[in-house]
Short mmCIF file of C-alpha atoms and ligand atoms in Angstrom, two decimals:
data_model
loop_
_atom_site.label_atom_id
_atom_site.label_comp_id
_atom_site.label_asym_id
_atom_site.label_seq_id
_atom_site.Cartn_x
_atom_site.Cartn_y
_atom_site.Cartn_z
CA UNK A 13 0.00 0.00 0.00
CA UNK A 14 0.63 3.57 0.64
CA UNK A 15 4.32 3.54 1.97
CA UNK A 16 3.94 7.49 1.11
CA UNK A 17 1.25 9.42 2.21
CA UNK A 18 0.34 11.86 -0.90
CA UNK A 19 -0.90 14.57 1.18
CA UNK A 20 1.00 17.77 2.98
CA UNK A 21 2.19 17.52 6.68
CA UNK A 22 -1.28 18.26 8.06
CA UNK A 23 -1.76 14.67 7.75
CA UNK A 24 -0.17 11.70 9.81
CA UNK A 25 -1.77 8.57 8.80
CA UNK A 26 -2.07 7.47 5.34
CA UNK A 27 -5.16 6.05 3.47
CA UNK A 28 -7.01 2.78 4.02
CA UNK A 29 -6.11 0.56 1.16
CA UNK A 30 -9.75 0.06 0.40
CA UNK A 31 -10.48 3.49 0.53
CA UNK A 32 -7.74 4.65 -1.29
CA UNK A 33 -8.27 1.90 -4.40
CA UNK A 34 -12.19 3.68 -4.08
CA UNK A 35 -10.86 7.10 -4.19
CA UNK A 36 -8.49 6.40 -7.12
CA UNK A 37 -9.06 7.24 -10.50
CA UNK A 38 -5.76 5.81 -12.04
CA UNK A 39 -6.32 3.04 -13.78
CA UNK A 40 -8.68 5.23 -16.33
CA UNK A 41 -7.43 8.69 -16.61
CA UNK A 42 -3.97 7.60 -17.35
CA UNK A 43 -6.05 7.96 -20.32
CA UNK A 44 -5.07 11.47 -20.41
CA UNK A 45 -1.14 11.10 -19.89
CA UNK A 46 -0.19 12.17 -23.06
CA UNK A 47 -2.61 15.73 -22.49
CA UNK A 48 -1.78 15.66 -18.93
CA UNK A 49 1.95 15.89 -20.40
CA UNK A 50 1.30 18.44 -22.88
CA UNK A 51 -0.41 20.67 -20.65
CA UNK A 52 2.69 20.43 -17.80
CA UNK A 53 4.95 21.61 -20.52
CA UNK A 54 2.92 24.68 -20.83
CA UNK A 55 2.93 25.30 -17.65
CA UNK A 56 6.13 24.74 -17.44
CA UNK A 57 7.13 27.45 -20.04
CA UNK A 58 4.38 30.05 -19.01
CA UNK A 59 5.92 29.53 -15.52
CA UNK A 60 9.56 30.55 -16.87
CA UNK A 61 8.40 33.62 -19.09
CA UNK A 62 6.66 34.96 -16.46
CA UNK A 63 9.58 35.00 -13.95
CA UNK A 64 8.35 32.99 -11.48
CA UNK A 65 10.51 29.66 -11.95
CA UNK A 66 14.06 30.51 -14.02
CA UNK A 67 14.85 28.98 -17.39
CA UNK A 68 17.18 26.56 -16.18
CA UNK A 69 14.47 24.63 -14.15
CA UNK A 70 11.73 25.39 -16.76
CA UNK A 71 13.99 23.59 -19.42
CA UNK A 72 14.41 20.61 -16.47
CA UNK A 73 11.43 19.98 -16.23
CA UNK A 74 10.13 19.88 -20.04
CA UNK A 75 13.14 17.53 -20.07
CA UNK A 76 11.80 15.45 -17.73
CA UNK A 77 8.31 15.70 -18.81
CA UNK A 78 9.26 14.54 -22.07
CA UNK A 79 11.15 11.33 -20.85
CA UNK A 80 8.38 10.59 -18.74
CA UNK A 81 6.52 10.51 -22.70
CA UNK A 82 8.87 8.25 -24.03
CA UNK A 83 8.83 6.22 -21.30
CA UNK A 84 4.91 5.65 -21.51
CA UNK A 85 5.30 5.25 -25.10
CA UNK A 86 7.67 2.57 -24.39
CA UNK A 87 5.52 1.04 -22.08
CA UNK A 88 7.71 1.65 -19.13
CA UNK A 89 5.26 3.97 -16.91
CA UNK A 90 2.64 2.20 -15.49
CA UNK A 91 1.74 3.58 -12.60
CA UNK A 92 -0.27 1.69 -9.76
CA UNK A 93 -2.97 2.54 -7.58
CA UNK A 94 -1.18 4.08 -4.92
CA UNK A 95 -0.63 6.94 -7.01
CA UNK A 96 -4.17 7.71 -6.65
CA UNK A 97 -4.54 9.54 -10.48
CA UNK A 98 -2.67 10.65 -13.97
CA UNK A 99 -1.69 13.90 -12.67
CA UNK A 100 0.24 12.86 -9.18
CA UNK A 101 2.15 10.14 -10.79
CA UNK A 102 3.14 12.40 -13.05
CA UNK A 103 4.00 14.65 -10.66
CA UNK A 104 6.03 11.78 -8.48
CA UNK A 105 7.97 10.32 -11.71
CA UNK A 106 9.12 13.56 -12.99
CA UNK A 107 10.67 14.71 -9.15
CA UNK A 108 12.12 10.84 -9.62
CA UNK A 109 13.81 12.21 -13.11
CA UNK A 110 14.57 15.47 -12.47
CA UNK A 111 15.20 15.69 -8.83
CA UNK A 112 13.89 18.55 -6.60
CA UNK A 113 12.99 20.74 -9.10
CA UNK A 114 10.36 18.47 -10.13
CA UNK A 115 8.21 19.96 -7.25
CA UNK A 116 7.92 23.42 -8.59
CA UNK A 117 5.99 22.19 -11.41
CA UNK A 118 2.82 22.45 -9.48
CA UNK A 119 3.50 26.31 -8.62
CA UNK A 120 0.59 28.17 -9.83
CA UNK A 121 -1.87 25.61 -10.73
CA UNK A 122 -4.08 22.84 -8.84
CA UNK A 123 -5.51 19.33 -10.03
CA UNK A 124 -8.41 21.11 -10.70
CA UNK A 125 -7.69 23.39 -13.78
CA UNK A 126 -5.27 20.81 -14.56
CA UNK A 127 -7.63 18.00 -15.10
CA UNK A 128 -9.65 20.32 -16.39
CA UNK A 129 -7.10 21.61 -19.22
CA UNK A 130 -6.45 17.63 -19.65
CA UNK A 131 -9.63 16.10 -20.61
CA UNK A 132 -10.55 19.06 -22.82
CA UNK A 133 -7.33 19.06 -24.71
CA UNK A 134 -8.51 14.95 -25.11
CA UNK A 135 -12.51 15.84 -25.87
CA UNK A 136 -10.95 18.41 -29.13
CA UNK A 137 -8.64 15.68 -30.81
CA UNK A 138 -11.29 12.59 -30.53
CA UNK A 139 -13.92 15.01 -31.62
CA UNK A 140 -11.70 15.60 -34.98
CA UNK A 141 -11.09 11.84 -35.11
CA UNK A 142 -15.16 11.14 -34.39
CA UNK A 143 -15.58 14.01 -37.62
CA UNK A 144 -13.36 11.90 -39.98
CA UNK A 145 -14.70 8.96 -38.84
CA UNK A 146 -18.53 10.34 -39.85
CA UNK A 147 -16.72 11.41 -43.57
CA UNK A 148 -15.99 7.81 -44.12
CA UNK A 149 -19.54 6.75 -43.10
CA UNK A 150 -21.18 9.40 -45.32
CA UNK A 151 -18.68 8.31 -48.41
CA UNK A 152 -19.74 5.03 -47.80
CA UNK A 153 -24.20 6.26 -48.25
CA UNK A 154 -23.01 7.71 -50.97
CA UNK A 155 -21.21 5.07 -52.68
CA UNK A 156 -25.02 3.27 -52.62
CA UNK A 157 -26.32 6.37 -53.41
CA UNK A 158 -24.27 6.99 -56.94
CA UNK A 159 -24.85 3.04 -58.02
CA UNK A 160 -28.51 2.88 -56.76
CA UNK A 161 -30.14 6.20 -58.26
CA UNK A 162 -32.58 3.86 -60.32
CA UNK A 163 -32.39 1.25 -58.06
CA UNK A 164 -36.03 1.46 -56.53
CA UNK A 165 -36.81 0.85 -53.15
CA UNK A 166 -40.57 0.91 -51.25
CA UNK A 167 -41.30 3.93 -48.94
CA UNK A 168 -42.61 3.76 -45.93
CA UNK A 169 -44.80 5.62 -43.51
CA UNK A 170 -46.22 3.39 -40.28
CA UNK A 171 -43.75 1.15 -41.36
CA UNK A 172 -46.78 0.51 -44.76
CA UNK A 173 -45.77 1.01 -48.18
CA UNK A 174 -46.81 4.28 -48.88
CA UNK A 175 -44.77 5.21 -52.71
CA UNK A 176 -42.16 4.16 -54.10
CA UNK A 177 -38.78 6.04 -53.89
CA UNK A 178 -35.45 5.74 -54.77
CA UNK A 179 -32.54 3.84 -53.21
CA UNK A 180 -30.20 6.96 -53.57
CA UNK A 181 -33.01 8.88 -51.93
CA UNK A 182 -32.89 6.66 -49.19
CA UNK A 183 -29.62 6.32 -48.60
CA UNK A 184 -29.06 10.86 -49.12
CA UNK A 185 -30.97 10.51 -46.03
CA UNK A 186 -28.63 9.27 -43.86
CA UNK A 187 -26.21 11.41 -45.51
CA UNK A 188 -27.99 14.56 -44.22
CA UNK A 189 -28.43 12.87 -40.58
CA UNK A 190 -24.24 12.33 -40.65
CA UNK A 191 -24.29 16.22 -42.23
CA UNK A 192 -25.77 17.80 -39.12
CA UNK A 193 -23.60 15.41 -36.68
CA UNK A 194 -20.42 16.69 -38.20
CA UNK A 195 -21.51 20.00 -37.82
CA UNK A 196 -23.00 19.91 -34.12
CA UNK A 197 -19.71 18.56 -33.59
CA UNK A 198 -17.84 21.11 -34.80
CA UNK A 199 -19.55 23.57 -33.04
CA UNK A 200 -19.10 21.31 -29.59
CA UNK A 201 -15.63 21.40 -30.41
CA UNK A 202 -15.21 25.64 -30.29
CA UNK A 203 -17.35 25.10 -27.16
CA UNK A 204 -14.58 22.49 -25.76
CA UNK A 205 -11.67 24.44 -27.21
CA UNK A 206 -11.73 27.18 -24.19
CA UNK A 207 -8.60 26.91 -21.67
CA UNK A 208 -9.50 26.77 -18.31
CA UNK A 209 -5.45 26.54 -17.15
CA UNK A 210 -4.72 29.01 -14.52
CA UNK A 211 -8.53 29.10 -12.54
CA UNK A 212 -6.38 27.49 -9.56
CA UNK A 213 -8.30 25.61 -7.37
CA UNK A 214 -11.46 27.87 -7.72
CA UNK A 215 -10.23 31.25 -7.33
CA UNK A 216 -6.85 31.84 -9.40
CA UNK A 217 -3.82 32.37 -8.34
CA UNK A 218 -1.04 34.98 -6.12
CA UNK A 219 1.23 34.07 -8.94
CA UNK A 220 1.83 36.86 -12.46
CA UNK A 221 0.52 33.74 -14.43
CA UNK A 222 0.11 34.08 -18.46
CA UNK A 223 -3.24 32.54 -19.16
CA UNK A 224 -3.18 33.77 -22.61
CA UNK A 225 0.22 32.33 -22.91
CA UNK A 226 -0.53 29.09 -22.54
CA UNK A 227 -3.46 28.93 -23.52
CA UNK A 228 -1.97 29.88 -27.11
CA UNK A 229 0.53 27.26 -26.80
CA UNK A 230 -1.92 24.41 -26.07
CA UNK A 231 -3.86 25.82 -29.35
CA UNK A 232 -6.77 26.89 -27.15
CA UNK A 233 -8.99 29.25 -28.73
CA UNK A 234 -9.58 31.02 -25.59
CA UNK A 235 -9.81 31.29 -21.90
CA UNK A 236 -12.32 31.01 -19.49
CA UNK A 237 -13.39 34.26 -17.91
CA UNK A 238 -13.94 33.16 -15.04
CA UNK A 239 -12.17 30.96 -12.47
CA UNK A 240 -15.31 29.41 -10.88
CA UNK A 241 -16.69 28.21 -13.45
CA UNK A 242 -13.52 27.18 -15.31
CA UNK A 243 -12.58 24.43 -13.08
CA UNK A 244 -16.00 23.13 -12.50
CA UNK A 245 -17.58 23.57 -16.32
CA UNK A 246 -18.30 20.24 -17.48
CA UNK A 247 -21.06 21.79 -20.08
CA UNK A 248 -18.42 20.52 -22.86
CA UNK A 249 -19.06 17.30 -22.43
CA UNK A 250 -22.97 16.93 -21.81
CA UNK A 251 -22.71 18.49 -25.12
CA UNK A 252 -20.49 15.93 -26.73
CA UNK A 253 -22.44 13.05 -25.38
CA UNK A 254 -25.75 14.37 -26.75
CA UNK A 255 -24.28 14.77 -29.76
CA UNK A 256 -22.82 11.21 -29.83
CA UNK A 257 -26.21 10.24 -28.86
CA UNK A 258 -27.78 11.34 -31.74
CA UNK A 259 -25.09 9.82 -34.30
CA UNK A 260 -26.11 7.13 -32.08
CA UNK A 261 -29.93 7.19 -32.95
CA UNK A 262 -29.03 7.83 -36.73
CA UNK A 263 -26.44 4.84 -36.81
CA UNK A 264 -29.16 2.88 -34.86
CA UNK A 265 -31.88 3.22 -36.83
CA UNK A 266 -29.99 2.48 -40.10
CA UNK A 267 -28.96 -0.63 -38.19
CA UNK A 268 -32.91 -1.26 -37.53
CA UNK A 269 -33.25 -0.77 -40.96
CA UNK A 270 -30.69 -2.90 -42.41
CA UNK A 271 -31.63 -5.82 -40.00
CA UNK A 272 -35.16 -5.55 -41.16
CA UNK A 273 -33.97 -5.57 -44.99
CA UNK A 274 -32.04 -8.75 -44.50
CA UNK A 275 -34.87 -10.81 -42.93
CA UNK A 276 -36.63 -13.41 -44.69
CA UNK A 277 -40.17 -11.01 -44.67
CA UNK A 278 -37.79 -8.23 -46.71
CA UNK A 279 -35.55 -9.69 -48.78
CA UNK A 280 -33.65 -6.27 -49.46
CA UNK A 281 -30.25 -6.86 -48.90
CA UNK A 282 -27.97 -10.13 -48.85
CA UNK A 283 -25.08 -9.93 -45.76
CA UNK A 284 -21.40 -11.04 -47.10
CA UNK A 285 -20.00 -13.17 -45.10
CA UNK A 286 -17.09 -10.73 -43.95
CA UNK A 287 -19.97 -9.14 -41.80
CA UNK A 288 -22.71 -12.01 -41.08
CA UNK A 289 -22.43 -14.65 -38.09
CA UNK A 290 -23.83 -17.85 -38.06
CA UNK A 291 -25.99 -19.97 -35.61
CA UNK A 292 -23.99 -22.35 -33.27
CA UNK A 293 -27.71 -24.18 -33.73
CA UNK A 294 -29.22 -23.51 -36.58
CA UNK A 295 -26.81 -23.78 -39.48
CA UNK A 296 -29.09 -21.77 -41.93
CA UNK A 297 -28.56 -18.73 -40.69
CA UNK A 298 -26.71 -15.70 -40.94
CA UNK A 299 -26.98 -13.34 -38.31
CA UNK A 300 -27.25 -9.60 -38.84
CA UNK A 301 -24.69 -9.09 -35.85
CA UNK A 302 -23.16 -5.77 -36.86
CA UNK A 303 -26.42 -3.57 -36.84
CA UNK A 304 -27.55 -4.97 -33.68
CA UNK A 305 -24.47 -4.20 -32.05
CA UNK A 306 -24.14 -0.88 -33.03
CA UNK A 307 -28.38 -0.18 -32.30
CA UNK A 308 -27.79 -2.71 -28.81
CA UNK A 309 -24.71 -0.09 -27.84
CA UNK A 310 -26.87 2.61 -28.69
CA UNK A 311 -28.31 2.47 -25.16
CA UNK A 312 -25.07 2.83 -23.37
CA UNK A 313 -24.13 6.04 -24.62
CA UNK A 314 -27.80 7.34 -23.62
CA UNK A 315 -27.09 6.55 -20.63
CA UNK A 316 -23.89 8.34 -20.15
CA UNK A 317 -25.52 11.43 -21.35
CA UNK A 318 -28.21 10.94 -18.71
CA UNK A 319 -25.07 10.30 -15.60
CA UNK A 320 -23.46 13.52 -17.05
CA UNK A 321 -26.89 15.30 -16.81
CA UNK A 322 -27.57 13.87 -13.66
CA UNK A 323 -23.46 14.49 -12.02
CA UNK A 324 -24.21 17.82 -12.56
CA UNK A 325 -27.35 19.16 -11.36
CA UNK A 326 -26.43 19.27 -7.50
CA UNK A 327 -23.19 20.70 -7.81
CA UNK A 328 -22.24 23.49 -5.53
CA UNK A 329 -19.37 25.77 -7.07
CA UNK A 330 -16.70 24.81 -7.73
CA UNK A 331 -14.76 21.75 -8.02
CA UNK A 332 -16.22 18.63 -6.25
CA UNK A 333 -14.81 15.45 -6.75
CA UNK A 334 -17.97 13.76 -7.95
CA UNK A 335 -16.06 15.26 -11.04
CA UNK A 336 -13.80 12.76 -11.40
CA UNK A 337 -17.01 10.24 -12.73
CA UNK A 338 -17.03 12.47 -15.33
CA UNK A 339 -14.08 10.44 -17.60
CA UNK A 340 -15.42 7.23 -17.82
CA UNK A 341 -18.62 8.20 -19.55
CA UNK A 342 -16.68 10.33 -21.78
CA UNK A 343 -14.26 7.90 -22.29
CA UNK A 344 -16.59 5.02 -23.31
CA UNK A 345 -19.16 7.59 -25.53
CA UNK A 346 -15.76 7.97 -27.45
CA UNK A 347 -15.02 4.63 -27.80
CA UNK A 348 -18.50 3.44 -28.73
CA UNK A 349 -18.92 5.91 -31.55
CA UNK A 350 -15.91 5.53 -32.49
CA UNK A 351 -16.60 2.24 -32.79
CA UNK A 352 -19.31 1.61 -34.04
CA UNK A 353 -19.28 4.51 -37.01
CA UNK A 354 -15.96 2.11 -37.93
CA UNK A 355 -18.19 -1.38 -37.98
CA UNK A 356 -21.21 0.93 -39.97
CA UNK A 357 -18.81 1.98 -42.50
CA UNK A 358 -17.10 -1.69 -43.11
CA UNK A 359 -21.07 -3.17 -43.03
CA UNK A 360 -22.05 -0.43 -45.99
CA UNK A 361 -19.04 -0.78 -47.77
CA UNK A 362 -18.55 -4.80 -48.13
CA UNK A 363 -21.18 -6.25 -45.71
CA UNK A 364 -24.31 -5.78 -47.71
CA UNK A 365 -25.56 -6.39 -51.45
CA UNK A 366 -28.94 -4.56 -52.23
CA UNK A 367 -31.08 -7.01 -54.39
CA UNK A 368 -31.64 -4.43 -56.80
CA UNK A 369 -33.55 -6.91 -59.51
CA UNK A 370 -35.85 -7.98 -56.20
CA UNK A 371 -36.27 -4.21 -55.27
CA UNK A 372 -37.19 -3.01 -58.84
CA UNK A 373 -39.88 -5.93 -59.05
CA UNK A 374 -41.69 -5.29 -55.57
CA UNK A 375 -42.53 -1.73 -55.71
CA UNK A 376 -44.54 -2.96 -58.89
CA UNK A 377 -46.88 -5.51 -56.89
CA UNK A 378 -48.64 -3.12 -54.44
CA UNK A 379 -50.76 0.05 -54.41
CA UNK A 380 -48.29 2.30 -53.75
CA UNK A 381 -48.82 4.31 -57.04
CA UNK A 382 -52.65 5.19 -55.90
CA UNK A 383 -51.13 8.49 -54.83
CA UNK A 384 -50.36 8.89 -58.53
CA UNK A 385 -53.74 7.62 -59.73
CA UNK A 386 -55.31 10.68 -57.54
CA UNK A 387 -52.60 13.20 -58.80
CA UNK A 388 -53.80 11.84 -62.26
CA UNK A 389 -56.91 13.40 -62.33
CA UNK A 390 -55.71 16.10 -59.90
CA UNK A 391 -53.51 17.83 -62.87
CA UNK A 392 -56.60 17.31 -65.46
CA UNK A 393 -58.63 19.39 -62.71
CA UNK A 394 -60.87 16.96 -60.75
CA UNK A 395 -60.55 18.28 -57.47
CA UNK A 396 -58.15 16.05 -55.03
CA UNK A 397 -60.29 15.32 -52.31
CA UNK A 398 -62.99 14.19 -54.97
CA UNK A 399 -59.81 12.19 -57.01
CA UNK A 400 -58.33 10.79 -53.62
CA UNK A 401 -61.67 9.07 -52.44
CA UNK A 402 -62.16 7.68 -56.30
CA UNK A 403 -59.13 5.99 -56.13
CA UNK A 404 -59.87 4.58 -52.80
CA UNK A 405 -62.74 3.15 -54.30
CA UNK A 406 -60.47 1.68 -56.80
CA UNK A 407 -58.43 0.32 -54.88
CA UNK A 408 -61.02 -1.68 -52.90
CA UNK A 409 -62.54 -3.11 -56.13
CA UNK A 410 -59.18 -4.19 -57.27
CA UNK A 411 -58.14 -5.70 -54.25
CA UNK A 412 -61.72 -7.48 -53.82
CA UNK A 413 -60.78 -8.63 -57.43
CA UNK A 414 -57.39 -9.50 -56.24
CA UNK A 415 -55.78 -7.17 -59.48
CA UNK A 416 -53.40 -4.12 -59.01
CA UNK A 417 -53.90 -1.03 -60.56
CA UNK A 418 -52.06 -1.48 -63.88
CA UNK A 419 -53.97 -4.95 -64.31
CA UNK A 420 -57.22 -2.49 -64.86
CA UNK A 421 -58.07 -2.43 -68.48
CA UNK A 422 -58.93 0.83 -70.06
CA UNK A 423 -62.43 0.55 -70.26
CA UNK A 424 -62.48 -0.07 -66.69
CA UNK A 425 -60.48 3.19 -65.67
CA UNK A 426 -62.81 5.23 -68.14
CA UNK A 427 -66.00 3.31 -66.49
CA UNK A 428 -64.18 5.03 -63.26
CA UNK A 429 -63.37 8.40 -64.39
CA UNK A 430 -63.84 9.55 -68.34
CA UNK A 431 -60.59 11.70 -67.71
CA UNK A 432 -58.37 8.53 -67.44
CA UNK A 433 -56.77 8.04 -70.99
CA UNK A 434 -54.31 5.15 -72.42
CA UNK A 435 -51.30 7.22 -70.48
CA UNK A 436 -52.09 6.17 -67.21
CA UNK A 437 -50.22 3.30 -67.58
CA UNK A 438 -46.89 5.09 -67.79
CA UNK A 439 -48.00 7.42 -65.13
CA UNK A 440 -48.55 4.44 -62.44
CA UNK A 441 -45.12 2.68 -63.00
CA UNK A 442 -42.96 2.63 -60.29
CA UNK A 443 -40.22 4.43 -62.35
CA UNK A 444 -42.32 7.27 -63.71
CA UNK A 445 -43.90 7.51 -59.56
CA UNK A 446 -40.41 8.46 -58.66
CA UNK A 447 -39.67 10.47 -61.46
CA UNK A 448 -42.72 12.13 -61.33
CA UNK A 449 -41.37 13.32 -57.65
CA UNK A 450 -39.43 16.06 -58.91
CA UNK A 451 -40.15 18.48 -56.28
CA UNK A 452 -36.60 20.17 -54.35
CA UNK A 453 -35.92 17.69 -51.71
CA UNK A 454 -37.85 14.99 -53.49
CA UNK A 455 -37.29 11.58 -54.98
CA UNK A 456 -37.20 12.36 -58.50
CA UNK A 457 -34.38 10.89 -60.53
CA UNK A 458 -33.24 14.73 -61.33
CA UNK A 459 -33.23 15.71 -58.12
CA UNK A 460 -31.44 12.74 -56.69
CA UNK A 461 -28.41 13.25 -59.14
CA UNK A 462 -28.15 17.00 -58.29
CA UNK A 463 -28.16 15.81 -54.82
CA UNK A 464 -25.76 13.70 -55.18
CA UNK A 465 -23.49 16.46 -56.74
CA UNK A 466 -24.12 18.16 -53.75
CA UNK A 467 -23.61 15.65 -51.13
CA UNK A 468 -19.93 14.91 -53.19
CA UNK A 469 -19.38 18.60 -52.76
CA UNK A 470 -19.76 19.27 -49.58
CA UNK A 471 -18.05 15.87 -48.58
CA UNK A 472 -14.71 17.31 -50.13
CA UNK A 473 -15.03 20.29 -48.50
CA UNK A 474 -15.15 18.55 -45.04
CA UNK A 475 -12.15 17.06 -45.22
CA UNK A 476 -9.69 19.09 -43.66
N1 LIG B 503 -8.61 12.91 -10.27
C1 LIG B 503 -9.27 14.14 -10.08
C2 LIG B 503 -10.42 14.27 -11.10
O1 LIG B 503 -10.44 13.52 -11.99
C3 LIG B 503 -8.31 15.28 -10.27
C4 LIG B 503 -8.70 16.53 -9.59
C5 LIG B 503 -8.68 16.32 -8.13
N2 LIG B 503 -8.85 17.51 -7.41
C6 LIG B 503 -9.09 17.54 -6.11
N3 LIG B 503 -9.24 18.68 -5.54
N4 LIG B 503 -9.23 16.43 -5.40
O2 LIG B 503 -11.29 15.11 -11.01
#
């Protein structure tokens, strides 16, 4: 245990083992070493151009900071549970390295806006990772998009065929969903970019500190403006895991979709086996594993949205160190997106085939062009309303007469309406119902393809 007590002389006794291991937080936020690191050396600098350490010890201690890097690189730094967390081991190594000096480091700063400074310097570079890793997911839509523009694909409202679309349309969809989460992220990440290095404990510091100093170094945007809040602000992070959530609920119910297309009942889409599992029972089947992962996983990173939400609401200014639960949810929100836009991405672009010969043929055996039917005699000036329940009527008879709408002969369309002439026919197959759909935003093949000009356009200009 303990052969060192971590605290100043005001203590005697050291920790009991079981509540030290409790109070720990170790053996996750050495997560953060590599910030933690980059952070000290700023400190370390600021605290030399400002006067208040000299030069000599400045450059020591970057020294030492840096071989404590390469050591953890190496794999030579682990550090144990008696070192309680990242930043005292850190702390304890580099005094180890560097001798005496090593102590000074902590002049002018606490754990507070350091842990602070560390897990938002983390948050900004896996936000830029989580932002490349939504490019690949959206190239991947619109890979299906560009080969399935005439591919066509039921659409659905109450989960009933309602009109035809198609497949491009479907898939641009998802591509607008993945749009708005690169975005919110972006914004999160200007929200997360602020340096809150220097708030002290809670109320700053006696020390000529150079906020702006090192907050430039660390590539911070800015500075908190106030001390209070900078050490105890954890709105950053609520942020990011609502906006994971929702690339969660987009991934998720793509995954819904997908496992729905590849049952039986659907027939859509045909796994590859680099992304199907089998039965250890039943060897007929291949399991749609992937998507129910990623919607199954879904769940988790609700929840850590709803611990942030809830670690927050009773908290007194400033720092309290219910604060420290704040990494693991973070921490596994990353991972899981992460994650799971990675397994998305491999499932679109080699785990499913969409049976495009199947898709074409199905949206021709239901009633899903009725719409059209109505529209029909809509744009030769029969009221809708009056059009809509006519076809309705139509569609009962044909049903009762187990036919579809193009199996209606001419005479019996005119017997229905004397408007209906020998071009209905064209105007109530599935490709001329999309087509028809022409309206901005809408399924129509023109539209699609100027879409998906668009969607190619702005993809380039996301990459950085
Ligand atoms: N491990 C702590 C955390 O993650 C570091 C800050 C501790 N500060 C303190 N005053 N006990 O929040």
């Amino acid at each position: 245990m303990t052969e060192k007590k971590t605290w100043s002389d005001r203590f005697e006794g050291s920790l009991h083992p079981a509540i030290a291991s409790f109070n720990a937080s170790i053996h996750f936020d050495i997560e953060l070493i590599e910030y933690d690191l980059t952070g000290s050396i700023a400190h370390a600098s600021m605290l030399a151009k400002t006067g208040i350490i000299s030069q000599e010890e400045s450059n020591s201690l970057i020294t030492g900071l840096e071989q404590i890097r390469q050591e953890y690189r190496q794999g030579n730094f682990n550090p144990g549970i008696e070192f309680e967390d990242v930043h005292f081991a850190v702390e304890r190594r580099l005094t180890e390295i560097v001798g005496d000096v090593g102590k000074k480091l902590h002049t002018a700063r606490s754990r507070n806006d350091q842990v602070g400074t560390d897990i938002r310097l983390y948050l900004r570079d896996q936000i830029d990772q989580i932002r490349e890793l939504i490019c690949q997911w959206q190239k991947a839509l619109l890979s299906h998009a560009e080969s399935h523009v005439e591919t066509l694909i039921p659409g659905y409202t109450h989960l009933q065929r309602a009109q035809p679309i198609s497949l491009a349309h479907h898939m641009l969809a998802y591509f607008q969903m993945a749009q708005r989460d690169w975005q919110r992220l972006g914004e999160i990440k200007a929200r997360t970019n602020i340096c809150p290095l220097g708030s002290g404990a809670l109320a700053g510091t006696t020390f000529p500190i150079d906020r702006h100093y090192t907050a430039e170094k660390l590539e911070f945007a800015g500075v908190y403006e106030n001390s209070l809040d900078g050490v105890s602000d954890r709105d950053f992070a609520i942020e990011f895991l609502n906006a994971a959530s929702l690339i969660m609920v987009h991934l998720s119910r793509l995954s819904e979709e997908i496992i729905l297309w590849a049952s039986e009942e659907f027939k859509f889409v045909s796994l590859t086996d680099s992304c199907a599992t089998g039965s250890s029972i039943m060897p007929q089947k291949k399991n749609p594993d992937v998507p129910e992962l990623i919607r199954g996983k879904t769940g988790r990173v609700f929840g850590h949205l709803q611990g942030m939400l809830v670690l927050m609401k009773g908290l007194p200014l400033a720092y309290n160190k219910d604060l420290q639960e704040d990494k693991e949810a973070i921490f596994d929100g990353v991972k899981t997106v992460k994650a799971c836009l990675e397994a998305m991405t491999i499932l679109l672009d080699e785990g499913l085939e969409f049976r495009a010969s199947r898709l074409n043929q199905t949206v021709g055996e239901d009633f899903s062009n009725a719409t059209d039917v109505a529209d029909y005699l809509a744009a030769r000036g029969i009221p809708f309303r009056e059009a809509y329940n006519l076809v309705g009527k139509v569609v009962k008879t044909s049903l009762a007469a187990g036919k579809l709408l193009k199996d209606l002969t001419l005479e019996e369309w005119k017997e229905l309406h004397p408007a209906f002439e020998s071009d209905i026919y064209d105007a109530i197959a599935p490709k001329q119902v999309v087509a028809a759909r022409n309206s901005y935003g809408g399924t129509g093949f023109e539209r699609v393809n100027q879409a998906i000009v668009a969607a190619r356009e702005s993809l380039n200009s996301q990459y950085p």
